[in-house]
């Protein structure tokens, strides 16, 4: 698959992330999209005369060639939705970017990925919570994702670097700049083990409308999002709402009811949009991190009358206990809707056990008899 064609596809007016994926899925590759006939392009829902003409005139290649030179010069990876290194958790989101740009060394598909977000106007209370969380969490070897903004985002990145935890800053602009500029030194330190990631090409300014799009990547890349401090109208709450829409876990630290920078977290907890946490122990329990380490593997031969899909799920959970729903869907090549129904049936038959954090394990013969449906 040609990287130049992938990049060029993102520069076509009226072709967004979803349309780009539809086109590539239909024709086989971005290169084949540009080779298609107009009548075939117009046969795709949402593709009219103007969009088809935009694809066929190839004007987007001039800008794509500039971008390709930029990323080659600065050793930036451009990962399309179909690339093996594309974040698998993000790929499972309906509005995932067709193409992302990444500079760094972090594994975008690390076993445990956690987003930490919060207000730009963080208090000493919020900073202390964030510092303590990052100090306690390093034993789990997570990847920490945030937005490189002032306040809680900056503290999350700084404390990650301090504790040797890889951390990724998701940007609302191109990789030809750092915003805010005061975080340039921090960003350089993050590249050693973590990295910087964006869906925006070089030359893109940090315009206001870019940051909600940035926030969906922060939420989509992660197993869960932790909100440390937030106002009710801040970007952190937008990230939390997006994470909920992706069926991801959201956690929030409670705060003083009289302080505006605690209003957002308290609102998330009060309205059941987030789980209340006070320490790493709450996070470990709710995400099932401890339980996953203790799982025993039952014999699949004890499980009768498994369908083909059920057997795929059971085999995978035997090999990798404690998997999340998203990972099960990806590895079993099943739509989330079908997987949800199948695994619910398995749970009702006593074949699997649901753990906190939307993870699952095979039932073991301790209080449950696997052979009994």
PDB file of N, CA, C and O in Angstrom, residues 307 309-310 313 334 337-347:
ATOM      1  N   UNK A 307     -20.111 -23.010  20.021  1.00  0.00           N
ATOM      2  CA  UNK A 307     -20.181 -22.606  18.614  1.00  0.00           C
ATOM      3  C   UNK A 307     -18.785 -22.197  18.160  1.00  0.00           C
ATOM      4  O   UNK A 307     -17.867 -22.071  18.976  1.00  0.00           O
ATOM      5  N   UNK A 309     -17.775 -19.284  17.111  1.00  0.00           N
ATOM      6  CA  UNK A 309     -17.413 -18.003  17.711  1.00  0.00           C
ATOM      7  C   UNK A 309     -17.087 -18.165  19.196  1.00  0.00           C
ATOM      8  O   UNK A 309     -16.141 -17.554  19.708  1.00  0.00           O
ATOM      9  N   UNK A 310     -17.868 -18.977  19.893  1.00  0.00           N
ATOM     10  CA  UNK A 310     -17.608 -19.199  21.314  1.00  0.00           C
ATOM     11  C   UNK A 310     -16.262 -19.866  21.530  1.00  0.00           C
ATOM     12  O   UNK A 310     -15.530 -19.537  22.463  1.00  0.00           O
ATOM     13  N   UNK A 313     -13.479 -17.356  21.188  1.00  0.00           N
ATOM     14  CA  UNK A 313     -13.383 -16.529  22.391  1.00  0.00           C
ATOM     15  C   UNK A 313     -12.728 -17.305  23.527  1.00  0.00           C
ATOM     16  O   UNK A 313     -11.835 -16.810  24.222  1.00  0.00           O
ATOM     17  N   UNK A 334     -14.627 -10.218  15.214  1.00  0.00           N
ATOM     18  CA  UNK A 334     -16.083 -10.182  15.360  1.00  0.00           C
ATOM     19  C   UNK A 334     -16.536  -8.750  15.581  1.00  0.00           C
ATOM     20  O   UNK A 334     -15.876  -7.987  16.295  1.00  0.00           O
ATOM     21  N   UNK A 337     -21.007  -5.698  18.311  1.00  0.00           N
ATOM     22  CA  UNK A 337     -22.395  -6.045  18.617  1.00  0.00           C
ATOM     23  C   UNK A 337     -22.574  -7.556  18.738  1.00  0.00           C
ATOM     24  O   UNK A 337     -23.236  -8.053  19.655  1.00  0.00           O
ATOM     25  N   UNK A 338     -21.963  -8.312  17.813  1.00  0.00           N
ATOM     26  CA  UNK A 338     -22.079  -9.769  17.844  1.00  0.00           C
ATOM     27  C   UNK A 338     -21.302 -10.348  19.015  1.00  0.00           C
ATOM     28  O   UNK A 338     -21.753 -11.287  19.682  1.00  0.00           O
ATOM     29  N   UNK A 339     -20.111  -9.783  19.272  1.00  0.00           N
ATOM     30  CA  UNK A 339     -19.305 -10.265  20.390  1.00  0.00           C
ATOM     31  C   UNK A 339     -20.050 -10.076  21.708  1.00  0.00           C
ATOM     32  O   UNK A 339     -20.047 -10.961  22.567  1.00  0.00           O
ATOM     33  N   UNK A 340     -20.686  -8.908  21.866  1.00  0.00           N
ATOM     34  CA  UNK A 340     -21.390  -8.618  23.118  1.00  0.00           C
ATOM     35  C   UNK A 340     -22.485  -9.644  23.395  1.00  0.00           C
ATOM     36  O   UNK A 340     -22.652 -10.116  24.528  1.00  0.00           O
ATOM     37  N   UNK A 341     -23.237 -10.016  22.361  1.00  0.00           N
ATOM     38  CA  UNK A 341     -24.302 -11.006  22.517  1.00  0.00           C
ATOM     39  C   UNK A 341     -23.716 -12.376  22.843  1.00  0.00           C
ATOM     40  O   UNK A 341     -24.185 -13.075  23.750  1.00  0.00           O
ATOM     41  N   UNK A 342     -22.655 -12.749  22.122  1.00  0.00           N
ATOM     42  CA  UNK A 342     -22.045 -14.064  22.311  1.00  0.00           C
ATOM     43  C   UNK A 342     -21.457 -14.225  23.698  1.00  0.00           C
ATOM     44  O   UNK A 342     -21.666 -15.237  24.375  1.00  0.00           O
ATOM     45  N   UNK A 343     -20.720 -13.206  24.137  1.00  0.00           N
ATOM     46  CA  UNK A 343     -20.055 -13.337  25.435  1.00  0.00           C
ATOM     47  C   UNK A 343     -21.066 -13.245  26.578  1.00  0.00           C
ATOM     48  O   UNK A 343     -20.861 -13.843  27.650  1.00  0.00           O
ATOM     49  N   UNK A 344     -22.182 -12.533  26.359  1.00  0.00           N
ATOM     50  CA  UNK A 344     -23.241 -12.515  27.368  1.00  0.00           C
ATOM     51  C   UNK A 344     -23.854 -13.902  27.511  1.00  0.00           C
ATOM     52  O   UNK A 344     -24.107 -14.373  28.633  1.00  0.00           O
ATOM     53  N   UNK A 345     -24.069 -14.585  26.395  1.00  0.00           N
ATOM     54  CA  UNK A 345     -24.593 -15.949  26.446  1.00  0.00           C
ATOM     55  C   UNK A 345     -23.620 -16.875  27.157  1.00  0.00           C
ATOM     56  O   UNK A 345     -24.025 -17.737  27.950  1.00  0.00           O
ATOM     57  N   UNK A 346     -22.325 -16.713  26.891  1.00  0.00           N
ATOM     58  CA  UNK A 346     -21.309 -17.540  27.554  1.00  0.00           C
ATOM     59  C   UNK A 346     -21.287 -17.269  29.057  1.00  0.00           C
ATOM     60  O   UNK A 346     -21.114 -18.180  29.865  1.00  0.00           O
ATOM     61  N   UNK A 347     -21.476 -15.997  29.421  1.00  0.00           N
ATOM     62  CA  UNK A 347     -21.494 -15.646  30.840  1.00  0.00           C
ATOM     63  C   UNK A 347     -22.709 -16.254  31.534  1.00  0.00           C
ATOM     64  O   UNK A 347     -22.614 -16.778  32.658  1.00  0.00           O
TER      65      UNK A 347
END
